[in-house]
Amino acid sequence: MVVRVPFRRWLHVKLRNPQIPHGGLYCLLPIQGRRVIAAVARYRRPDQLEYKAFSVFVREYGEILGLGENLIWTEREDLVKWLDALVHNSYTCHSTPGVGRCWSTTTNF
């Protein structure tokens, strides 16, 4: 499988339904196309959020983006590191059939 379009950044989408105790969705925004849900925040207890990789995302992107084995987090900072790594890995794994890898990342100081 090939990542046809790399992700440019991630986004936290808050859900505004007071009847559902939910912390929102974490989506990846591709350069072209629609956003992809990567993780869900939900309340384990009334005062504690749990962050979990979205099962459909894991199934579709697990092997090509190197998602890791720990896909549940209790700290938002750990989720943010994972999302940042996904954006980076999507660039390094992006390729076009017949062309090979065509994206690279650079850092400007």
mmCIF file of N, CA, C and O in Angstrom:
data_model
loop_
_atom_site.group_PDB
_atom_site.id
_atom_site.type_symbol
_atom_site.label_atom_id
_atom_site.label_comp_id
_atom_site.label_asym_id
_atom_site.label_seq_id
_atom_site.Cartn_x
_atom_site.Cartn_y
_atom_site.Cartn_z
ATOM 1 N N MET A 1 0.842 -1.181 0.000
ATOM 2 C CA MET A 1 0.000 0.000 0.000
ATOM 3 C C MET A 1 0.884 1.240 0.000
ATOM 4 O O MET A 1 1.949 1.262 0.569
ATOM 5 N N VAL A 2 0.399 2.286 -0.619
ATOM 6 C CA VAL A 2 1.157 3.517 -0.798
ATOM 7 C C VAL A 2 0.377 4.694 -0.224
ATOM 8 O O VAL A 2 -0.837 4.777 -0.369
ATOM 9 N N VAL A 3 1.078 5.579 0.465
ATOM 10 C CA VAL A 3 0.443 6.824 0.899
ATOM 11 C C VAL A 3 0.475 7.747 -0.307
ATOM 12 O O VAL A 3 1.512 8.263 -0.681
ATOM 13 N N ARG A 4 -0.644 7.938 -0.948
ATOM 14 C CA ARG A 4 -0.673 8.717 -2.188
ATOM 15 C C ARG A 4 -0.572 10.217 -1.929
ATOM 16 O O ARG A 4 -0.080 10.953 -2.764
ATOM 17 N N VAL A 5 -1.054 10.669 -0.801
ATOM 18 C CA VAL A 5 -1.006 12.091 -0.475
ATOM 19 C C VAL A 5 -0.535 12.217 0.972
ATOM 20 O O VAL A 5 -1.162 11.684 1.868
ATOM 21 N N PRO A 6 0.572 12.909 1.204
ATOM 22 C CA PRO A 6 1.046 13.038 2.590
ATOM 23 C C PRO A 6 0.147 13.964 3.412
ATOM 24 O O PRO A 6 -0.554 14.808 2.871
ATOM 25 N N PHE A 7 0.183 13.776 4.717
ATOM 26 C CA PHE A 7 -0.577 14.620 5.626
ATOM 27 C C PHE A 7 0.238 15.868 5.936
ATOM 28 O O PHE A 7 1.436 15.800 6.161
ATOM 29 N N ARG A 8 -0.422 17.021 5.943
ATOM 30 C CA ARG A 8 0.298 18.272 6.188
ATOM 31 C C ARG A 8 0.282 18.679 7.654
ATOM 32 O O ARG A 8 1.179 19.362 8.120
ATOM 33 N N ARG A 9 -0.770 18.299 8.389
ATOM 34 C CA ARG A 9 -0.842 18.600 9.813
ATOM 35 C C ARG A 9 -2.000 17.828 10.423
ATOM 36 O O ARG A 9 -2.789 17.208 9.719
ATOM 37 N N TRP A 10 -2.106 17.910 11.752
ATOM 38 C CA TRP A 10 -3.236 17.294 12.432
ATOM 39 C C TRP A 10 -4.096 18.376 13.071
ATOM 40 O O TRP A 10 -3.674 19.502 13.236
ATOM 41 N N LEU A 11 -5.317 17.994 13.426
ATOM 42 C CA LEU A 11 -6.304 18.943 13.913
ATOM 43 C C LEU A 11 -7.158 18.284 14.989
ATOM 44 O O LEU A 11 -7.559 17.126 14.845
ATOM 45 N N HIS A 12 -7.450 18.994 16.076
ATOM 46 C CA HIS A 12 -8.364 18.509 17.113
ATOM 47 C C HIS A 12 -9.754 19.053 16.807
ATOM 48 O O HIS A 12 -9.952 20.267 16.738
ATOM 49 N N VAL A 13 -10.714 18.168 16.638
ATOM 50 C CA VAL A 13 -12.092 18.551 16.355
ATOM 51 C C VAL A 13 -12.918 18.258 17.602
ATOM 52 O O VAL A 13 -13.077 17.105 17.994
ATOM 53 N N LYS A 14 -13.433 19.312 18.235
ATOM 54 C CA LYS A 14 -14.236 19.144 19.439
ATOM 55 C C LYS A 14 -15.676 18.834 19.061
ATOM 56 O O LYS A 14 -16.221 19.426 18.135
ATOM 57 N N LEU A 15 -16.270 17.917 19.797
ATOM 58 C CA LEU A 15 -17.668 17.568 19.589
ATOM 59 C C LEU A 15 -18.499 18.296 20.629
ATOM 60 O O LEU A 15 -18.186 18.269 21.805
ATOM 61 N N ARG A 16 -19.554 18.937 20.209
ATOM 62 C CA ARG A 16 -20.343 19.803 21.090
ATOM 63 C C ARG A 16 -21.672 19.186 21.516
ATOM 64 O O ARG A 16 -22.660 19.867 21.615
ATOM 65 N N ASN A 17 -21.686 17.896 21.748
ATOM 66 C CA ASN A 17 -22.908 17.243 22.183
ATOM 67 C C ASN A 17 -22.797 16.943 23.680
ATOM 68 O O ASN A 17 -22.055 16.055 24.083
ATOM 69 N N PRO A 18 -23.532 17.668 24.531
ATOM 70 C CA PRO A 18 -23.411 17.470 25.977
ATOM 71 C C PRO A 18 -23.902 16.107 26.459
ATOM 72 O O PRO A 18 -23.603 15.693 27.567
ATOM 73 N N GLN A 19 -24.653 15.393 25.631
ATOM 74 C CA GLN A 19 -25.158 14.083 26.026
ATOM 75 C C GLN A 19 -24.105 12.986 25.851
ATOM 76 O O GLN A 19 -24.267 11.902 26.391
ATOM 77 N N ILE A 20 -23.056 13.266 25.095
ATOM 78 C CA ILE A 20 -22.000 12.285 24.868
ATOM 79 C C ILE A 20 -20.724 12.767 25.548
ATOM 80 O O ILE A 20 -20.152 13.773 25.142
ATOM 81 N N PRO A 21 -20.275 12.081 26.590
ATOM 82 C CA PRO A 21 -19.031 12.493 27.247
ATOM 83 C C PRO A 21 -17.823 12.118 26.387
ATOM 84 O O PRO A 21 -17.300 11.019 26.459
ATOM 85 N N HIS A 22 -17.429 13.016 25.539
ATOM 86 C CA HIS A 22 -16.424 12.739 24.518
ATOM 87 C C HIS A 22 -15.444 13.897 24.459
ATOM 88 O O HIS A 22 -15.834 15.045 24.570
ATOM 89 N N GLY A 23 -14.177 13.613 24.272
ATOM 90 C CA GLY A 23 -13.166 14.658 24.200
ATOM 91 C C GLY A 23 -12.844 15.107 22.790
ATOM 92 O O GLY A 23 -11.984 15.942 22.587
ATOM 93 N N GLY A 24 -13.497 14.543 21.809
ATOM 94 C CA GLY A 24 -13.288 14.970 20.436
ATOM 95 C C GLY A 24 -12.510 13.980 19.598
ATOM 96 O O GLY A 24 -12.171 12.879 20.030
ATOM 97 N N LEU A 25 -12.241 14.404 18.378
ATOM 98 C CA LEU A 25 -11.527 13.589 17.400
ATOM 99 C C LEU A 25 -10.218 14.276 17.036
ATOM 100 O O LEU A 25 -10.137 15.501 17.044
ATOM 101 N N TYR A 26 -9.222 13.498 16.679
ATOM 102 C CA TYR A 26 -7.957 14.025 16.177
ATOM 103 C C TYR A 26 -7.817 13.549 14.740
ATOM 104 O O TYR A 26 -7.803 12.344 14.478
ATOM 105 N N CYS A 27 -7.781 14.498 13.830
ATOM 106 C CA CYS A 27 -7.772 14.200 12.406
ATOM 107 C C CYS A 27 -6.454 14.620 11.770
ATOM 108 O O CYS A 27 -5.821 15.582 12.209
ATOM 109 N N LEU A 28 -6.075 13.914 10.724
ATOM 110 C CA LEU A 28 -4.933 14.298 9.909
ATOM 111 C C LEU A 28 -5.459 14.952 8.651
ATOM 112 O O LEU A 28 -6.403 14.456 8.024
ATOM 113 N N LEU A 29 -4.867 16.074 8.286
ATOM 114 C CA LEU A 29 -5.290 16.801 7.093
ATOM 115 C C LEU A 29 -4.300 16.529 5.971
ATOM 116 O O LEU A 29 -3.124 16.898 6.071
ATOM 117 N N PRO A 30 -4.756 15.881 4.907
ATOM 118 C CA PRO A 30 -3.854 15.636 3.777
ATOM 119 C C PRO A 30 -3.668 16.890 2.934
ATOM 120 O O PRO A 30 -4.426 17.848 3.047
ATOM 121 N N ILE A 31 -2.662 16.867 2.096
ATOM 122 C CA ILE A 31 -2.430 17.990 1.194
ATOM 123 C C ILE A 31 -3.597 18.129 0.228
ATOM 124 O O ILE A 31 -4.013 19.230 -0.108
ATOM 125 N N GLN A 32 -4.160 17.001 -0.189
ATOM 126 C CA GLN A 32 -5.343 17.006 -1.057
ATOM 127 C C GLN A 32 -6.341 16.018 -0.484
ATOM 128 O O GLN A 32 -5.971 14.980 0.041
ATOM 129 N N GLY A 33 -7.615 16.329 -0.595
ATOM 130 C CA GLY A 33 -8.639 15.399 -0.157
ATOM 131 C C GLY A 33 -9.199 15.730 1.210
ATOM 132 O O GLY A 33 -8.969 16.801 1.762
ATOM 133 N N ARG A 34 -9.927 14.765 1.747
ATOM 134 C CA ARG A 34 -10.648 14.955 3.005
ATOM 135 C C ARG A 34 -9.807 14.539 4.196
ATOM 136 O O ARG A 34 -8.939 13.686 4.092
ATOM 137 N N ARG A 35 -10.137 15.118 5.346
ATOM 138 C CA ARG A 35 -9.408 14.762 6.562
ATOM 139 C C ARG A 35 -9.681 13.308 6.951
ATOM 140 O O ARG A 35 -10.719 12.738 6.626
ATOM 141 N N VAL A 36 -8.739 12.742 7.691
ATOM 142 C CA VAL A 36 -8.797 11.347 8.108
ATOM 143 C C VAL A 36 -8.774 11.306 9.638
ATOM 144 O O VAL A 36 -7.884 11.892 10.259
ATOM 145 N N ILE A 37 -9.731 10.615 10.236
ATOM 146 C CA ILE A 37 -9.753 10.492 11.692
ATOM 147 C C ILE A 37 -8.647 9.524 12.107
ATOM 148 O O ILE A 37 -8.611 8.377 11.670
ATOM 149 N N ALA A 38 -7.736 10.003 12.965
ATOM 150 C CA ALA A 38 -6.614 9.174 13.417
ATOM 151 C C ALA A 38 -6.793 8.693 14.854
ATOM 152 O O ALA A 38 -6.337 7.602 15.194
ATOM 153 N N ALA A 39 -7.429 9.501 15.697
ATOM 154 C CA ALA A 39 -7.571 9.132 17.107
ATOM 155 C C ALA A 39 -8.832 9.746 17.699
ATOM 156 O O ALA A 39 -9.371 10.715 17.170
ATOM 157 N N VAL A 40 -9.267 9.159 18.807
ATOM 158 C CA VAL A 40 -10.467 9.597 19.505
ATOM 159 C C VAL A 40 -10.105 9.838 20.966
ATOM 160 O O VAL A 40 -9.347 9.068 21.557
ATOM 161 N N ALA A 41 -10.647 10.898 21.528
ATOM 162 C CA ALA A 41 -10.492 11.161 22.963
ATOM 163 C C ALA A 41 -11.829 10.881 23.630
ATOM 164 O O ALA A 41 -12.860 11.380 23.194
ATOM 165 N N ARG A 42 -11.792 10.059 24.659
ATOM 166 C CA ARG A 42 -13.036 9.746 25.355
ATOM 167 C C ARG A 42 -12.753 9.686 26.860
ATOM 168 O O ARG A 42 -11.627 9.458 27.288
ATOM 169 N N TYR A 43 -13.792 9.875 27.630
ATOM 170 C CA TYR A 43 -13.655 9.872 29.080
ATOM 171 C C TYR A 43 -13.755 8.441 29.601
ATOM 172 O O TYR A 43 -14.750 7.764 29.387
ATOM 173 N N ARG A 44 -12.702 8.008 30.280
ATOM 174 C CA ARG A 44 -12.740 6.713 30.963
ATOM 175 C C ARG A 44 -13.536 6.842 32.246
ATOM 176 O O ARG A 44 -14.286 5.961 32.631
ATOM 177 N N ARG A 45 -13.301 7.940 32.934
ATOM 178 C CA ARG A 45 -14.033 8.324 34.142
ATOM 179 C C ARG A 45 -14.414 9.788 33.950
ATOM 180 O O ARG A 45 -13.891 10.450 33.068
ATOM 181 N N PRO A 46 -15.294 10.319 34.754
ATOM 182 C CA PRO A 46 -15.712 11.708 34.560
ATOM 183 C C PRO A 46 -14.570 12.728 34.533
ATOM 184 O O PRO A 46 -14.693 13.773 33.926
ATOM 185 N N ASP A 47 -13.458 12.418 35.145
ATOM 186 C CA ASP A 47 -12.365 13.387 35.206
ATOM 187 C C ASP A 47 -11.100 12.953 34.466
ATOM 188 O O ASP A 47 -10.071 13.587 34.583
ATOM 189 N N GLN A 48 -11.167 11.867 33.695
ATOM 190 C CA GLN A 48 -9.955 11.366 33.042
ATOM 191 C C GLN A 48 -10.212 11.005 31.577
ATOM 192 O O GLN A 48 -10.999 10.115 31.273
ATOM 193 N N LEU A 49 -9.508 11.704 30.688
ATOM 194 C CA LEU A 49 -9.589 11.409 29.268
ATOM 195 C C LEU A 49 -8.632 10.285 28.903
ATOM 196 O O LEU A 49 -7.538 10.165 29.462
ATOM 197 N N GLU A 50 -9.040 9.498 27.936
ATOM 198 C CA GLU A 50 -8.185 8.474 27.345
ATOM 199 C C GLU A 50 -8.135 8.746 25.846
ATOM 200 O O GLU A 50 -9.159 9.053 25.235
ATOM 201 N N TYR A 51 -6.957 8.665 25.277
ATOM 202 C CA TYR A 51 -6.770 8.903 23.848
ATOM 203 C C TYR A 51 -6.457 7.562 23.193
ATOM 204 O O TYR A 51 -5.613 6.819 23.676
ATOM 205 N N LYS A 52 -7.148 7.265 22.101
ATOM 206 C CA LYS A 52 -6.995 5.959 21.461
ATOM 207 C C LYS A 52 -6.967 6.125 19.950
ATOM 208 O O LYS A 52 -7.748 6.889 19.388
ATOM 209 N N ALA A 53 -6.070 5.380 19.303
ATOM 210 C CA ALA A 53 -6.019 5.392 17.841
ATOM 211 C C ALA A 53 -7.335 4.855 17.285
ATOM 212 O O ALA A 53 -7.889 3.889 17.810
ATOM 213 N N PHE A 54 -7.834 5.482 16.243
ATOM 214 C CA PHE A 54 -9.091 5.095 15.610
ATOM 215 C C PHE A 54 -8.877 3.778 14.864
ATOM 216 O O PHE A 54 -7.941 3.648 14.069
ATOM 217 N N SER A 55 -9.723 2.794 15.104
ATOM 218 C CA SER A 55 -9.509 1.442 14.570
ATOM 219 C C SER A 55 -9.448 1.398 13.044
ATOM 220 O O SER A 55 -8.636 0.664 12.473
ATOM 221 N N VAL A 56 -10.265 2.178 12.366
ATOM 222 C CA VAL A 56 -10.231 2.191 10.894
ATOM 223 C C VAL A 56 -8.897 2.752 10.404
ATOM 224 O O VAL A 56 -8.299 2.231 9.462
ATOM 225 N N PHE A 57 -8.395 3.788 11.067
ATOM 226 C CA PHE A 57 -7.105 4.361 10.694
ATOM 227 C C PHE A 57 -5.986 3.342 10.883
ATOM 228 O O PHE A 57 -5.118 3.185 10.023
ATOM 229 N N VAL A 58 -6.007 2.628 11.986
ATOM 230 C CA VAL A 58 -4.987 1.613 12.258
ATOM 231 C C VAL A 58 -5.011 0.541 11.181
ATOM 232 O O VAL A 58 -3.968 0.115 10.681
ATOM 233 N N ARG A 59 -6.190 0.107 10.803
ATOM 234 C CA ARG A 59 -6.323 -0.937 9.787
ATOM 235 C C ARG A 59 -5.799 -0.463 8.427
ATOM 236 O O ARG A 59 -5.108 -1.195 7.732
ATOM 237 N N GLU A 60 -6.098 0.774 8.058
ATOM 238 C CA GLU A 60 -5.716 1.264 6.731
ATOM 239 C C GLU A 60 -4.271 1.753 6.639
ATOM 240 O O GLU A 60 -3.660 1.661 5.585
ATOM 241 N N TYR A 61 -3.739 2.298 7.728
ATOM 242 C CA TYR A 61 -2.417 2.929 7.662
ATOM 243 C C TYR A 61 -1.374 2.289 8.574
ATOM 244 O O TYR A 61 -0.231 2.731 8.591
ATOM 245 N N GLY A 62 -1.742 1.282 9.330
ATOM 246 C CA GLY A 62 -0.860 0.705 10.334
ATOM 247 C C GLY A 62 0.512 0.300 9.832
ATOM 248 O O GLY A 62 1.536 0.676 10.399
ATOM 249 N N GLU A 63 0.566 -0.464 8.768
ATOM 250 C CA GLU A 63 1.851 -0.970 8.276
ATOM 251 C C GLU A 63 2.683 0.105 7.595
ATOM 252 O O GLU A 63 3.888 0.181 7.798
ATOM 253 N N ILE A 64 2.075 0.945 6.799
ATOM 254 C CA ILE A 64 2.868 1.891 6.006
ATOM 255 C C ILE A 64 3.373 3.080 6.787
ATOM 256 O O ILE A 64 4.407 3.631 6.450
ATOM 257 N N LEU A 65 2.682 3.461 7.864
ATOM 258 C CA LEU A 65 3.137 4.624 8.619
ATOM 259 C C LEU A 65 3.860 4.263 9.912
ATOM 260 O O LEU A 65 4.318 5.140 10.614
ATOM 261 N N GLY A 66 3.986 3.002 10.221
ATOM 262 C CA GLY A 66 4.679 2.603 11.432
ATOM 263 C C GLY A 66 4.028 3.193 12.673
ATOM 264 O O GLY A 66 4.614 4.012 13.363
ATOM 265 N N LEU A 67 2.802 2.774 12.957
ATOM 266 C CA LEU A 67 2.033 3.379 14.031
ATOM 267 C C LEU A 67 2.530 3.014 15.422
ATOM 268 O O LEU A 67 2.239 3.700 16.374
ATOM 269 N N GLY A 68 3.274 1.946 15.534
ATOM 270 C CA GLY A 68 3.734 1.506 16.849
ATOM 271 C C GLY A 68 2.763 0.517 17.456
ATOM 272 O O GLY A 68 1.743 0.167 16.871
ATOM 273 N N GLU A 69 3.105 0.051 18.643
ATOM 274 C CA GLU A 69 2.287 -0.962 19.305
ATOM 275 C C GLU A 69 1.370 -0.377 20.366
ATOM 276 O O GLU A 69 0.291 -0.874 20.599
ATOM 277 N N ASN A 70 1.809 0.679 21.039
ATOM 278 C CA ASN A 70 0.990 1.310 22.064
ATOM 279 C C ASN A 70 0.106 2.353 21.397
ATOM 280 O O ASN A 70 0.571 3.416 21.012
ATOM 281 N N LEU A 71 -1.175 2.065 21.296
ATOM 282 C CA LEU A 71 -2.095 2.962 20.601
ATOM 283 C C LEU A 71 -3.180 3.518 21.516
ATOM 284 O O LEU A 71 -4.224 3.968 21.054
ATOM 285 N N ILE A 72 -2.911 3.490 22.821
ATOM 286 C CA ILE A 72 -3.793 4.095 23.815
ATOM 287 C C ILE A 72 -2.910 4.917 24.753
ATOM 288 O O ILE A 72 -1.888 4.441 25.230
ATOM 289 N N TRP A 73 -3.329 6.172 24.998
ATOM 290 C CA TRP A 73 -2.542 7.076 25.828
ATOM 291 C C TRP A 73 -3.425 7.723 26.885
ATOM 292 O O TRP A 73 -4.583 8.009 26.635
ATOM 293 N N THR A 74 -2.834 7.999 28.039
ATOM 294 C CA THR A 74 -3.554 8.728 29.084
ATOM 295 C C THR A 74 -3.131 10.194 29.114
ATOM 296 O O THR A 74 -3.818 11.018 29.707
ATOM 297 N N GLU A 75 -2.038 10.514 28.476
ATOM 298 C CA GLU A 75 -1.538 11.892 28.428
ATOM 299 C C GLU A 75 -1.666 12.453 27.022
ATOM 300 O O GLU A 75 -1.274 11.797 26.044
ATOM 301 N N ARG A 76 -2.173 13.658 26.905
ATOM 302 C CA ARG A 76 -2.334 14.291 25.593
ATOM 303 C C ARG A 76 -0.980 14.496 24.904
ATOM 304 O O ARG A 76 -0.870 14.383 23.692
ATOM 305 N N GLU A 77 0.057 14.781 25.681
ATOM 306 C CA GLU A 77 1.384 15.009 25.110
ATOM 307 C C GLU A 77 1.889 13.790 24.338
ATOM 308 O O GLU A 77 2.542 13.929 23.309
ATOM 309 N N ASP A 78 1.575 12.590 24.826
ATOM 310 C CA ASP A 78 1.983 11.370 24.128
ATOM 311 C C ASP A 78 1.239 11.231 22.802
ATOM 312 O O ASP A 78 1.808 10.830 21.797
ATOM 313 N N LEU A 79 -0.042 11.562 22.809
ATOM 314 C CA LEU A 79 -0.822 11.544 21.568
ATOM 315 C C LEU A 79 -0.256 12.544 20.560
ATOM 316 O O LEU A 79 -0.105 12.230 19.379
ATOM 317 N N VAL A 80 0.087 13.739 21.023
ATOM 318 C CA VAL A 80 0.619 14.783 20.141
ATOM 319 C C VAL A 80 1.930 14.326 19.502
ATOM 320 O O VAL A 80 2.143 14.523 18.303
ATOM 321 N N LYS A 81 2.803 13.687 20.257
ATOM 322 C CA LYS A 81 4.053 13.157 19.697
ATOM 323 C C LYS A 81 3.759 12.127 18.620
ATOM 324 O O LYS A 81 4.412 12.095 17.574
ATOM 325 N N TRP A 82 2.782 11.268 18.856
ATOM 326 C CA TRP A 82 2.398 10.241 17.887
ATOM 327 C C TRP A 82 1.856 10.883 16.605
ATOM 328 O O TRP A 82 2.230 10.501 15.510
ATOM 329 N N LEU A 83 0.980 11.886 16.763
ATOM 330 C CA LEU A 83 0.418 12.572 15.592
ATOM 331 C C LEU A 83 1.505 13.286 14.792
ATOM 332 O O LEU A 83 1.510 13.243 13.560
ATOM 333 N N ASP A 84 2.429 13.953 15.480
ATOM 334 C CA ASP A 84 3.539 14.621 14.788
ATOM 335 C C ASP A 84 4.383 13.612 14.007
ATOM 336 O O ASP A 84 4.795 13.878 12.876
ATOM 337 N N ALA A 85 4.614 12.459 14.603
ATOM 338 C CA ALA A 85 5.380 11.417 13.912
ATOM 339 C C ALA A 85 4.634 10.897 12.687
ATOM 340 O O ALA A 85 5.240 10.611 11.652
ATOM 341 N N LEU A 86 3.310 10.808 12.769
ATOM 342 C CA LEU A 86 2.520 10.362 11.616
ATOM 343 C C LEU A 86 2.641 11.336 10.450
ATOM 344 O O LEU A 86 2.774 10.914 9.296
ATOM 345 N N VAL A 87 2.582 12.621 10.740
ATOM 346 C CA VAL A 87 2.723 13.625 9.680
ATOM 347 C C VAL A 87 4.097 13.463 9.026
ATOM 348 O O VAL A 87 4.216 13.425 7.804
ATOM 349 N N HIS A 88 5.134 13.338 9.838
ATOM 350 C CA HIS A 88 6.491 13.162 9.303
ATOM 351 C C HIS A 88 6.593 11.874 8.481
ATOM 352 O O HIS A 88 7.102 11.891 7.353
ATOM 353 N N ASN A 89 6.098 10.767 9.028
ATOM 354 C CA ASN A 89 6.190 9.481 8.324
ATOM 355 C C ASN A 89 5.393 9.472 7.030
ATOM 356 O O ASN A 89 5.767 8.787 6.080
ATOM 357 N N SER A 90 4.310 10.232 6.980
ATOM 358 C CA SER A 90 3.524 10.258 5.744
ATOM 359 C C SER A 90 4.330 10.883 4.600
ATOM 360 O O SER A 90 4.178 10.502 3.453
ATOM 361 N N TYR A 91 5.193 11.835 4.918
ATOM 362 C CA TYR A 91 6.055 12.428 3.892
ATOM 363 C C TYR A 91 7.137 11.455 3.455
ATOM 364 O O TYR A 91 7.421 11.316 2.275
ATOM 365 N N THR A 92 7.737 10.776 4.414
ATOM 366 C CA THR A 92 8.829 9.877 4.046
ATOM 367 C C THR A 92 8.329 8.597 3.382
ATOM 368 O O THR A 92 9.074 7.971 2.641
ATOM 369 N N CYS A 93 7.065 8.228 3.633
ATOM 370 C CA CYS A 93 6.508 7.021 3.011
ATOM 371 C C CYS A 93 5.728 7.321 1.747
ATOM 372 O O CYS A 93 5.306 6.404 1.058
ATOM 373 N N HIS A 94 5.520 8.585 1.436
ATOM 374 C CA HIS A 94 4.714 8.956 0.275
ATOM 375 C C HIS A 94 5.437 8.568 -1.001
ATOM 376 O O HIS A 94 6.633 8.770 -1.139
ATOM 377 N N SER A 95 4.713 7.999 -1.914
ATOM 378 C CA SER A 95 5.296 7.672 -3.211
ATOM 379 C C SER A 95 4.197 7.609 -4.258
ATOM 380 O O SER A 95 3.022 7.503 -3.941
ATOM 381 N N THR A 96 4.609 7.687 -5.471
ATOM 382 C CA THR A 96 3.698 7.578 -6.595
ATOM 383 C C THR A 96 4.036 6.292 -7.332
ATOM 384 O O THR A 96 5.207 6.028 -7.582
ATOM 385 N N PRO A 97 3.047 5.459 -7.677
ATOM 386 C CA PRO A 97 3.354 4.219 -8.382
ATOM 387 C C PRO A 97 4.200 4.486 -9.626
ATOM 388 O O PRO A 97 3.915 5.385 -10.405
ATOM 389 N N GLY A 98 5.269 3.727 -9.762
ATOM 390 C CA GLY A 98 6.143 3.871 -10.917
ATOM 391 C C GLY A 98 7.227 4.917 -10.748
ATOM 392 O O GLY A 98 8.146 5.000 -11.546
ATOM 393 N N VAL A 99 7.132 5.718 -9.691
ATOM 394 C CA VAL A 99 8.113 6.782 -9.495
ATOM 395 C C VAL A 99 8.997 6.505 -8.289
ATOM 396 O O VAL A 99 10.160 6.840 -8.267
ATOM 397 N N GLY A 100 8.448 5.875 -7.282
ATOM 398 C CA GLY A 100 9.210 5.634 -6.067
ATOM 399 C C GLY A 100 9.038 6.785 -5.102
ATOM 400 O O GLY A 100 8.209 7.663 -5.290
ATOM 401 N N ARG A 101 9.840 6.797 -4.093
ATOM 402 C CA ARG A 101 9.709 7.852 -3.084
ATOM 403 C C ARG A 101 10.066 9.196 -3.687
ATOM 404 O O ARG A 101 11.113 9.359 -4.289
ATOM 405 N N CYS A 102 9.196 10.151 -3.482
ATOM 406 C CA CYS A 102 9.432 11.457 -4.099
ATOM 407 C C CYS A 102 9.321 12.604 -3.112
ATOM 408 O O CYS A 102 9.427 13.752 -3.486
ATOM 409 N N TRP A 103 9.125 12.328 -1.841
ATOM 410 C CA TRP A 103 9.038 13.384 -0.841
ATOM 411 C C TRP A 103 10.210 13.268 0.111
ATOM 412 O O TRP A 103 10.653 12.196 0.457
ATOM 413 N N SER A 104 10.693 14.369 0.554
ATOM 414 C CA SER A 104 11.702 14.378 1.602
ATOM 415 C C SER A 104 11.401 15.547 2.525
ATOM 416 O O SER A 104 10.691 16.480 2.154
ATOM 417 N N THR A 105 11.922 15.484 3.713
ATOM 418 C CA THR A 105 11.710 16.580 4.646
ATOM 419 C C THR A 105 13.033 17.278 4.898
ATOM 420 O O THR A 105 14.087 16.663 4.882
ATOM 421 N N THR A 106 12.959 18.569 5.093
ATOM 422 C CA THR A 106 14.157 19.337 5.406
ATOM 423 C C THR A 106 13.843 20.239 6.583
ATOM 424 O O THR A 106 12.698 20.593 6.829
ATOM 425 N N THR A 107 14.865 20.614 7.287
ATOM 426 C CA THR A 107 14.712 21.527 8.408
ATOM 427 C C THR A 107 15.521 22.767 8.123
ATOM 428 O O THR A 107 16.703 22.684 7.808
ATOM 429 N N ASN A 108 14.885 23.913 8.205
ATOM 430 C CA ASN A 108 15.584 25.185 8.013
ATOM 431 C C ASN A 108 15.852 25.801 9.372
ATOM 432 O O ASN A 108 14.943 25.978 10.168
ATOM 433 N N PHE A 109 17.088 26.136 9.620
ATOM 434 C CA PHE A 109 17.452 26.767 10.897
ATOM 435 C C PHE A 109 17.707 28.222 10.692
ATOM 436 O O PHE A 109 18.151 28.695 9.740
#
